[in-house]
mmCIF file of C-alpha atoms in Angstrom:
data_model
loop_
_atom_site.group_PDB
_atom_site.id
_atom_site.type_symbol
_atom_site.label_atom_id
_atom_site.label_comp_id
_atom_site.label_asym_id
_atom_site.label_seq_id
_atom_site.Cartn_x
_atom_site.Cartn_y
_atom_site.Cartn_z
ATOM 1 C CA MET A 22 -0.072 -0.116 -0.050
ATOM 2 C CA GLY A 23 2.777 2.150 -0.552
ATOM 3 C CA GLY A 24 6.763 2.268 0.746
ATOM 4 C CA GLY A 25 8.941 4.406 2.621
ATOM 5 C CA GLY A 26 10.695 7.396 1.169
ATOM 6 C CA SER A 27 14.332 7.645 0.827
ATOM 7 C CA ALA A 28 16.098 10.717 2.074
ATOM 8 C CA LEU A 29 17.401 13.400 -0.376
ATOM 9 C CA ARG A 30 18.888 15.545 2.712
ATOM 10 C CA VAL A 31 20.107 15.248 5.907
ATOM 11 C CA CYS A 32 20.239 18.233 8.379
ATOM 12 C CA ALA A 33 22.154 17.092 11.114
ATOM 13 C CA ASP A 34 23.849 20.141 12.715
ATOM 14 C CA HIS A 35 21.699 20.205 16.207
ATOM 15 C CA ARG A 36 22.875 19.042 19.304
ATOM 16 C CA GLY A 37 19.168 18.143 20.689
ATOM 17 C CA GLY A 38 15.937 16.764 19.308
ATOM 18 C CA ILE A 39 14.244 18.906 16.820
ATOM 19 C CA ASN A 40 10.825 19.976 18.357
ATOM 20 C CA TRP A 41 9.135 21.548 15.272
ATOM 21 C CA LEU A 42 10.195 22.577 11.602
ATOM 22 C CA SER A 43 8.352 24.802 9.428
ATOM 23 C CA LEU A 44 8.813 25.430 5.625
ATOM 24 C CA SER A 45 8.928 28.653 4.029
ATOM 25 C CA PRO A 46 6.283 29.910 1.531
ATOM 26 C CA ASP A 47 8.243 29.894 -1.453
ATOM 27 C CA GLY A 48 9.461 26.306 -0.437
ATOM 28 C CA GLN A 49 13.474 27.109 -0.234
ATOM 29 C CA ARG A 50 14.294 27.543 3.062
ATOM 30 C CA LEU A 51 13.276 25.165 6.059
ATOM 31 C CA LEU A 52 13.661 26.535 9.850
ATOM 32 C CA THR A 53 13.860 23.729 12.774
ATOM 33 C CA GLY A 54 13.958 24.506 16.492
ATOM 34 C CA SER A 55 15.896 22.365 19.006
ATOM 35 C CA GLU A 56 16.124 21.214 22.757
ATOM 36 C CA ASP A 57 19.664 22.640 22.177
ATOM 37 C CA GLY A 58 18.063 26.293 22.898
ATOM 38 C CA THR A 59 18.790 26.997 18.990
ATOM 39 C CA ALA A 60 16.865 27.448 15.676
ATOM 40 C CA ARG A 61 18.923 26.882 12.376
ATOM 41 C CA LEU A 62 17.581 27.907 8.999
ATOM 42 C CA TRP A 63 18.333 25.351 5.633
ATOM 43 C CA SER A 64 18.391 25.570 2.164
ATOM 44 C CA THR A 65 16.106 22.982 0.777
ATOM 45 C CA ALA A 66 18.266 22.790 -2.274
ATOM 46 C CA ASP A 67 21.249 21.239 -0.731
ATOM 47 C CA GLY A 68 20.524 21.150 2.603
ATOM 48 C CA THR A 69 23.101 23.688 3.834
ATOM 49 C CA CYS A 70 22.669 25.778 6.929
ATOM 50 C CA CYS A 71 22.193 29.262 5.819
ATOM 51 C CA ALA A 72 21.859 30.638 9.629
ATOM 52 C CA LEU A 73 22.108 29.899 13.478
ATOM 53 C CA LEU A 74 19.472 31.587 15.364
ATOM 54 C CA GLN A 75 20.906 31.938 19.055
ATOM 55 C CA GLY A 76 19.757 33.604 21.882
ATOM 56 C CA HIS A 77 16.948 31.735 23.562
ATOM 57 C CA GLU A 78 18.022 30.450 27.335
ATOM 58 C CA SER A 79 16.132 27.084 27.156
ATOM 59 C CA TYR A 80 14.821 24.480 24.157
ATOM 60 C CA VAL A 81 12.912 25.978 21.535
ATOM 61 C CA THR A 82 9.328 24.482 21.658
ATOM 62 C CA PHE A 83 7.777 25.890 18.360
ATOM 63 C CA CYS A 84 8.800 27.909 15.121
ATOM 64 C CA GLN A 85 7.033 29.636 12.189
ATOM 65 C CA LEU A 86 9.070 30.665 8.738
ATOM 66 C CA GLU A 87 7.815 33.642 7.218
ATOM 67 C CA ASP A 88 9.079 35.552 3.523
ATOM 68 C CA GLU A 89 11.280 38.080 5.848
ATOM 69 C CA ALA A 90 11.235 36.790 9.303
ATOM 70 C CA ALA A 91 11.408 33.830 11.691
ATOM 71 C CA PHE A 92 9.796 33.504 14.584
ATOM 72 C CA THR A 93 10.497 30.929 17.461
ATOM 73 C CA CYS A 94 9.343 30.546 21.300
ATOM 74 C CA SER A 95 10.772 28.442 24.107
ATOM 75 C CA ALA A 96 10.366 27.481 27.620
ATOM 76 C CA ASP A 97 12.582 30.740 28.440
ATOM 77 C CA CYS A 98 9.008 31.959 28.440
ATOM 78 C CA THR A 99 9.826 34.567 25.489
ATOM 79 C CA ILE A 100 9.022 34.498 21.808
ATOM 80 C CA ARG A 101 12.069 36.110 19.247
ATOM 81 C CA LYS A 102 11.774 37.392 15.847
ATOM 82 C CA TRP A 103 14.784 36.850 13.433
ATOM 83 C CA ASP A 104 16.037 38.545 10.540
ATOM 84 C CA VAL A 105 16.099 35.341 7.759
ATOM 85 C CA LEU A 106 19.014 36.967 5.763
ATOM 86 C CA THR A 107 21.837 37.731 8.716
ATOM 87 C CA GLY A 108 20.405 35.510 11.449
ATOM 88 C CA GLN A 109 20.224 38.614 13.585
ATOM 89 C CA CYS A 110 17.058 38.482 16.468
ATOM 90 C CA LEU A 111 15.270 41.463 15.654
ATOM 91 C CA GLN A 112 12.558 41.423 18.472
ATOM 92 C CA VAL A 113 12.280 39.781 21.667
ATOM 93 C CA PHE A 114 8.579 39.352 23.229
ATOM 94 C CA ARG A 115 8.292 39.229 26.932
ATOM 95 C CA GLY A 116 5.259 38.627 29.073
ATOM 96 C CA HIS A 117 4.420 35.097 29.561
ATOM 97 C CA THR A 118 5.282 33.974 32.681
ATOM 98 C CA SER A 119 5.774 29.997 31.852
ATOM 99 C CA ILE A 120 6.861 27.966 28.950
ATOM 100 C CA VAL A 121 5.694 29.398 25.426
ATOM 101 C CA ASN A 122 3.965 26.119 23.581
ATOM 102 C CA ARG A 123 2.627 27.607 20.172
ATOM 103 C CA ILE A 124 3.343 30.873 18.208
ATOM 104 C CA LEU A 125 0.941 31.936 15.344
ATOM 105 C CA VAL A 126 1.557 34.793 12.660
ATOM 106 C CA ALA A 127 -1.571 35.594 10.547
ATOM 107 C CA ASP A 128 -2.944 38.688 9.373
ATOM 108 C CA ASN A 129 0.042 40.850 10.236
ATOM 109 C CA GLN A 130 -0.539 39.430 14.259
ATOM 110 C CA LEU A 131 1.147 37.400 16.464
ATOM 111 C CA PHE A 132 -0.177 35.190 19.155
ATOM 112 C CA SER A 133 0.719 33.186 21.527
ATOM 113 C CA SER A 134 -0.375 30.125 23.674
ATOM 114 C CA SER A 135 1.511 29.570 27.225
ATOM 115 C CA TYR A 136 1.589 27.111 29.947
ATOM 116 C CA ASP A 137 0.580 30.041 31.975
ATOM 117 C CA ARG A 138 -2.714 29.317 30.990
ATOM 118 C CA THR A 139 -2.997 32.524 28.800
ATOM 119 C CA ALA A 140 -2.847 33.288 24.978
ATOM 120 C CA CYS A 141 -1.530 36.811 24.206
ATOM 121 C CA ALA A 142 -1.992 38.850 21.201
ATOM 122 C CA TRP A 143 1.567 40.981 20.377
ATOM 123 C CA SER A 144 2.270 44.408 19.107
ATOM 124 C CA MET A 145 4.824 43.386 16.249
ATOM 125 C CA ASP A 146 6.149 47.096 16.413
ATOM 126 C CA ARG A 147 6.920 47.348 20.032
ATOM 127 C CA GLY A 148 7.096 43.654 21.286
ATOM 128 C CA GLN A 149 4.633 43.741 23.960
ATOM 129 C CA VAL A 150 1.032 42.249 25.071
ATOM 130 C CA ALA A 151 -1.479 44.266 23.096
ATOM 131 C CA GLN A 152 -4.598 41.640 24.038
ATOM 132 C CA GLU A 153 -4.254 38.891 26.979
ATOM 133 C CA PHE A 154 -7.051 36.055 26.675
ATOM 134 C CA ARG A 155 -7.098 34.619 30.212
ATOM 135 C CA GLY A 156 -10.186 32.063 31.183
ATOM 136 C CA HIS A 157 -8.737 28.727 31.124
ATOM 137 C CA ARG A 158 -8.137 26.653 33.917
ATOM 138 C CA ASN A 159 -4.630 25.091 32.711
ATOM 139 C CA CYS A 160 -2.077 24.924 29.979
ATOM 140 C CA VAL A 161 -3.296 26.583 26.849
ATOM 141 C CA LEU A 162 -1.274 23.993 24.157
ATOM 142 C CA THR A 163 -3.122 24.955 20.492
ATOM 143 C CA LEU A 164 -4.487 27.709 19.009
ATOM 144 C CA ALA A 165 -5.686 28.962 15.686
ATOM 145 C CA TYR A 166 -7.157 32.258 14.062
ATOM 146 C CA THR A 167 -9.524 33.174 11.310
ATOM 147 C CA GLY A 168 -10.092 36.753 10.340
ATOM 148 C CA ALA A 169 -12.733 35.780 7.330
ATOM 149 C CA PRO A 170 -14.625 38.197 6.017
ATOM 150 C CA TRP A 171 -17.762 36.820 7.790
ATOM 151 C CA VAL A 172 -16.138 37.374 11.058
ATOM 152 C CA GLU A 173 -15.489 40.661 10.432
ATOM 153 C CA GLU A 174 -18.432 41.938 9.826
ATOM 154 C CA ALA A 175 -19.540 40.284 12.876
ATOM 155 C CA MET A 176 -17.043 41.339 14.983
ATOM 156 C CA ALA A 177 -13.934 43.300 14.136
ATOM 157 C CA GLY A 178 -10.239 42.007 14.505
ATOM 158 C CA GLY A 179 -11.088 38.423 13.812
ATOM 159 C CA LEU A 180 -11.479 35.234 16.519
ATOM 160 C CA LEU A 181 -8.930 33.442 18.176
ATOM 161 C CA VAL A 182 -9.644 29.747 19.067
ATOM 162 C CA THR A 183 -7.507 28.086 21.750
ATOM 163 C CA GLY A 184 -7.175 24.752 23.295
ATOM 164 C CA SER A 185 -6.254 23.773 26.473
ATOM 165 C CA THR A 186 -5.518 20.704 29.190
ATOM 166 C CA ASP A 187 -8.477 21.836 30.886
ATOM 167 C CA GLY A 188 -10.639 19.820 28.530
ATOM 168 C CA THR A 189 -12.177 23.059 26.836
ATOM 169 C CA ALA A 190 -11.841 25.131 23.624
ATOM 170 C CA LYS A 191 -12.364 28.875 23.864
ATOM 171 C CA VAL A 192 -13.506 31.248 21.201
ATOM 172 C CA TRP A 193 -12.357 34.873 21.711
ATOM 173 C CA GLN A 194 -12.967 38.381 20.076
ATOM 174 C CA VAL A 195 -9.502 39.540 19.513
ATOM 175 C CA ALA A 196 -10.286 42.845 19.513
ATOM 176 C CA SER A 197 -11.520 42.789 22.897
ATOM 177 C CA GLY A 198 -10.503 39.870 24.469
ATOM 178 C CA CYS A 199 -13.754 38.767 25.430
ATOM 179 C CA CYS A 200 -14.158 35.002 25.613
ATOM 180 C CA HIS A 201 -17.092 34.620 22.788
ATOM 181 C CA GLN A 202 -17.599 30.705 23.361
ATOM 182 C CA THR A 203 -16.317 28.026 25.461
ATOM 183 C CA LEU A 204 -16.622 24.818 23.748
ATOM 184 C CA ARG A 205 -17.643 21.820 26.115
ATOM 185 C CA GLY A 206 -17.487 18.480 25.389
ATOM 186 C CA HIS A 207 -14.129 16.637 25.728
ATOM 187 C CA THR A 208 -13.437 14.470 28.597
ATOM 188 C CA GLY A 209 -9.673 14.883 28.160
ATOM 189 C CA ALA A 210 -7.157 17.475 27.540
ATOM 190 C CA VAL A 211 -7.578 19.464 23.872
ATOM 191 C CA LEU A 212 -4.067 18.743 22.138
ATOM 192 C CA CYS A 213 -4.889 19.857 18.684
ATOM 193 C CA LEU A 214 -7.283 22.131 16.296
ATOM 194 C CA VAL A 215 -8.355 23.382 13.077
ATOM 195 C CA LEU A 216 -10.286 25.904 11.349
ATOM 196 C CA ASP A 217 -12.939 25.529 8.536
ATOM 197 C CA ALA A 218 -12.879 29.402 8.492
ATOM 198 C CA PRO A 219 -15.479 29.232 5.371
ATOM 199 C CA GLY A 220 -17.577 27.100 7.222
ATOM 200 C CA ARG A 221 -17.465 28.944 10.464
ATOM 201 C CA THR A 222 -16.372 25.232 12.060
ATOM 202 C CA ALA A 223 -13.666 24.660 14.485
ATOM 203 C CA PHE A 224 -12.089 20.712 14.673
ATOM 204 C CA THR A 225 -10.735 19.693 17.744
ATOM 205 C CA GLY A 226 -8.696 16.452 18.908
ATOM 206 C CA SER A 227 -8.111 15.331 22.654
ATOM 207 C CA THR A 228 -6.563 12.732 24.884
ATOM 208 C CA ASP A 229 -10.375 11.203 25.219
ATOM 209 C CA ALA A 230 -9.510 9.911 21.551
ATOM 210 C CA THR A 231 -12.234 11.788 19.693
ATOM 211 C CA VAL A 232 -12.397 14.765 17.007
ATOM 212 C CA ARG A 233 -15.132 16.945 17.448
ATOM 213 C CA ALA A 234 -16.451 19.655 15.159
ATOM 214 C CA TRP A 235 -18.169 22.718 16.775
ATOM 215 C CA ASP A 236 -19.964 25.987 15.186
ATOM 216 C CA ILE A 237 -17.540 28.649 16.666
ATOM 217 C CA LEU A 238 -20.240 31.363 16.492
ATOM 218 C CA SER A 239 -23.082 29.609 18.478
ATOM 219 C CA GLY A 240 -20.490 27.256 20.254
ATOM 220 C CA GLN A 241 -22.375 24.025 19.506
ATOM 221 C CA GLN A 242 -20.901 20.943 19.000
ATOM 222 C CA LEU A 243 -21.651 19.603 15.919
ATOM 223 C CA ARG A 244 -20.401 15.942 15.540
ATOM 224 C CA VAL A 245 -18.065 13.656 17.409
ATOM 225 C CA PHE A 246 -15.632 11.661 15.098
ATOM 226 C CA ARG A 247 -15.147 8.070 17.230
ATOM 227 C CA GLU A 248 -12.803 5.318 16.741
ATOM 228 C CA HIS A 249 -9.533 6.170 17.845
ATOM 229 C CA GLN A 250 -8.372 4.108 20.502
ATOM 230 C CA GLY A 251 -5.602 6.372 21.656
ATOM 231 C CA SER A 252 -5.410 10.489 22.246
ATOM 232 C CA VAL A 253 -5.607 12.591 18.986
ATOM 233 C CA ILE A 254 -2.409 14.347 18.439
ATOM 234 C CA CYS A 255 -2.681 16.241 15.589
ATOM 235 C CA LEU A 256 -5.224 17.278 12.954
ATOM 236 C CA GLU A 257 -5.128 18.638 9.463
ATOM 237 C CA GLY A 258 -7.563 19.587 7.271
ATOM 238 C CA THR A 259 -7.270 19.780 3.645
ATOM 239 C CA CYS A 260 -7.686 23.155 2.505
ATOM 240 C CA ILE A 261 -9.941 23.751 5.568
ATOM 241 C CA GLN A 262 -8.070 26.863 6.759
ATOM 242 C CA GLY A 263 -7.714 29.544 3.772
ATOM 243 C CA GLN A 264 -10.144 30.200 0.442
ATOM 244 C CA ALA A 265 -13.640 29.198 0.294
ATOM 245 C CA SER A 266 -14.023 25.614 0.112
ATOM 246 C CA ARG A 267 -15.454 24.146 -3.368
ATOM 247 C CA PRO A 268 -14.605 20.844 -4.314
ATOM 248 C CA GLN A 269 -12.057 20.383 -6.634
ATOM 249 C CA ARG A 270 -11.934 18.017 -10.052
ATOM 250 C CA VAL A 271 -10.144 14.721 -9.809
ATOM 251 C CA PRO A 272 -6.829 15.495 -11.302
ATOM 252 C CA GLU A 273 -5.462 13.348 -14.631
ATOM 253 C CA ALA A 274 -3.504 10.386 -13.867
ATOM 254 C CA ARG A 275 -0.286 12.217 -14.965
ATOM 255 C CA SER A 276 -0.830 14.905 -12.155
ATOM 256 C CA GLY A 277 0.804 12.870 -9.677
ATOM 257 C CA TRP A 278 0.037 11.373 -6.309
ATOM 258 C CA SER A 279 -1.745 12.567 -3.608
ATOM 259 C CA GLN A 280 0.316 12.041 -0.465
ATOM 260 C CA VAL A 281 -0.468 11.815 3.697
ATOM 261 C CA CYS A 282 2.941 12.739 5.169
ATOM 262 C CA THR A 283 2.765 11.491 9.126
ATOM 263 C CA GLY A 284 5.233 12.337 11.920
ATOM 264 C CA LEU A 285 8.228 10.055 12.706
ATOM 265 C CA LEU A 286 7.525 7.842 9.902
ATOM 266 C CA TRP A 287 6.597 9.298 6.187
ATOM 267 C CA ARG A 288 4.682 7.268 3.853
ATOM 268 C CA ARG A 289 3.290 7.747 0.402
ATOM 269 C CA TRP A 290 0.192 5.833 -0.451
ATOM 270 C CA ALA A 291 -0.995 4.647 -3.710
ATOM 271 C CA ARG A 292 -2.497 6.885 -6.359
ATOM 272 C CA ALA A 293 -5.642 4.797 -6.960
ATOM 273 C CA GLU A 294 -6.502 5.315 -3.109
ATOM 274 C CA ALA A 295 -5.287 9.059 -3.174
ATOM 275 C CA ARG A 296 -7.143 10.108 -6.224
ATOM 276 C CA ALA A 297 -10.694 9.346 -4.264
ATOM 277 C CA HIS A 298 -9.412 11.466 -1.396
ATOM 278 C CA PHE A 299 -8.351 14.294 -3.863
ATOM 279 C CA GLN A 300 -12.096 14.566 -5.118
ATOM 280 C CA LEU A 301 -13.707 15.277 -1.972
ATOM 281 C CA VAL A 302 -10.362 17.332 -0.482
ATOM 282 C CA ASN A 303 -11.863 20.289 0.899
ATOM 283 C CA ARG A 304 -14.379 18.281 2.770
ATOM 284 C CA HIS A 305 -11.966 16.051 4.687
ATOM 285 C CA VAL A 306 -10.202 15.811 7.918
ATOM 286 C CA TYR A 307 -7.300 13.885 8.751
ATOM 287 C CA SER A 308 -6.543 12.470 12.409
ATOM 288 C CA GLY A 309 -2.944 11.427 13.942
ATOM 289 C CA SER A 310 -3.197 9.362 17.217
ATOM 290 C CA ALA A 311 -1.515 7.269 19.887
ATOM 291 C CA ASP A 312 -3.040 4.303 18.560
ATOM 292 C CA ARG A 313 -0.313 4.460 16.058
ATOM 293 C CA THR A 314 -2.921 5.296 13.021
ATOM 294 C CA VAL A 315 -3.767 8.262 10.793
ATOM 295 C CA LYS A 316 -7.922 8.277 10.222
ATOM 296 C CA CYS A 317 -9.406 10.279 7.220
ATOM 297 C CA TRP A 318 -13.142 11.699 7.822
ATOM 298 C CA LEU A 319 -15.791 13.518 5.951
ATOM 299 C CA ALA A 320 -15.736 16.776 7.900
ATOM 300 C CA ASP A 321 -19.542 17.320 7.055
ATOM 301 C CA THR A 322 -20.899 13.636 8.510
ATOM 302 C CA GLY A 323 -18.074 12.325 10.669
ATOM 303 C CA GLU A 324 -18.042 9.154 8.576
ATOM 304 C CA ARG A 325 -14.526 7.515 8.655
ATOM 305 C CA VAL A 326 -13.208 7.226 4.783
ATOM 306 C CA ARG A 327 -9.940 5.846 5.352
ATOM 307 C CA THR A 328 -7.671 4.519 8.264
ATOM 308 C CA PHE A 329 -3.730 4.604 7.478
ATOM 309 C CA THR A 330 -1.947 1.902 9.683
ATOM 310 C CA ALA A 331 1.869 1.736 9.053
ATOM 311 C CA HIS A 332 3.327 3.069 12.011
ATOM 312 C CA ARG A 333 5.061 1.243 14.994
ATOM 313 C CA HIS A 334 4.825 4.358 17.134
ATOM 314 C CA SER A 335 2.433 7.162 18.131
ATOM 315 C CA VAL A 336 1.815 9.745 14.920
ATOM 316 C CA SER A 337 2.929 13.320 16.468
ATOM 317 C CA ALA A 338 2.550 14.912 13.476
ATOM 318 C CA LEU A 339 0.995 15.018 9.929
ATOM 319 C CA LYS A 340 0.669 17.086 6.644
ATOM 320 C CA TYR A 341 -1.381 16.623 3.495
ATOM 321 C CA HIS A 342 -0.646 17.462 0.089
ATOM 322 C CA ALA A 343 -1.826 16.719 -3.166
ATOM 323 C CA GLY A 344 0.704 16.973 -5.396
ATOM 324 C CA THR A 345 3.166 15.791 -8.197
ATOM 325 C CA TRP A 346 5.318 12.810 -7.737
ATOM 326 C CA GLY A 347 8.683 13.798 -6.068
ATOM 327 C CA THR A 348 7.593 16.640 -3.896
ATOM 328 C CA SER A 349 9.988 16.866 -0.838
ATOM 329 C CA TRP A 350 9.217 16.478 2.775
ATOM 330 C CA PHE A 351 10.623 16.727 6.114
ATOM 331 C CA LYS A 352 10.572 14.153 9.112
ATOM 332 C CA ARG A 353 11.224 15.524 12.462
ATOM 333 C CA ALA A 354 11.596 13.756 15.656
ATOM 334 C CA ALA A 355 13.077 13.712 19.197
ATOM 335 C CA GLY A 356 16.914 13.144 18.925
ATOM 336 C CA VAL A 357 17.149 12.723 15.163
ATOM 337 C CA PRO A 358 18.178 15.223 12.682
ATOM 338 C CA ALA A 359 15.682 16.729 10.071
ATOM 339 C CA ILE A 360 15.416 14.715 7.393
ATOM 340 C CA MET A 361 14.424 15.768 3.543
ATOM 341 C CA PHE A 362 12.410 13.011 1.515
#
């Protein structure tokens, strides 16, 4: 049902495990954040290290690479902005009082989530907290943002959605900092979430082994996706966050493969199966779990379409791509270098 990939490049200069990686919008650079307290920029063309980003006083938890700047966050409670050409630190964002778990750059805004039970929106110019989102009773793990036109019509500034180990997700009005809705239903920590902004829907994954769909305006739980036998660690929506959803035509055979790429082990799946998925690409959600499987679901109904089984350990990350054969992908896991496939 598909074989393993072969490594094209090995990026092995870090002295600790790689916690996160981010590909530049043009696909020419890769940013890695490591247990060694540094981040590194790599050329995807030849695997060389272009810049060493050092300054954090503890391990890097997450990173995001934009066209002209790189962003990292760390267990040292700070966020840093870096020049991608020189590797110089341009800005240090201080305000969190515990580990910064995630950051998100969207609509020229910087958001963060932390073990201090808060999420923050930051002034990109001054490096100060512009808005604090306080209300979770435990660590804030994951976050997503939408500034879709329908959101702007209802409330200026967009909506931020956060997931926490307190078992809830919250929808926040960015401009006011007020909690718009609390999404209750999970019986375990919310580990991951994705937004279908055009459809006004959030999908959350939890240690209770379920994926749940929510109306982010009303807070209503729409459906529950049950079949995993372990924590849902990661979610991916095929073209869910971005432009308005619309079914795509099935490509001709020469257009290549669709691929589901998953953390720790990255697999290419056979063309015949993938073409069926691509036909409904805008309405699928993929979930990766501690039960060592990836599942594909119909977002509108919660029906399981397919289960991918090949991993020997928990699936820690996944990425969907519909493209041509030979597309490069990356693997990251604690204690190993970043590998390009």
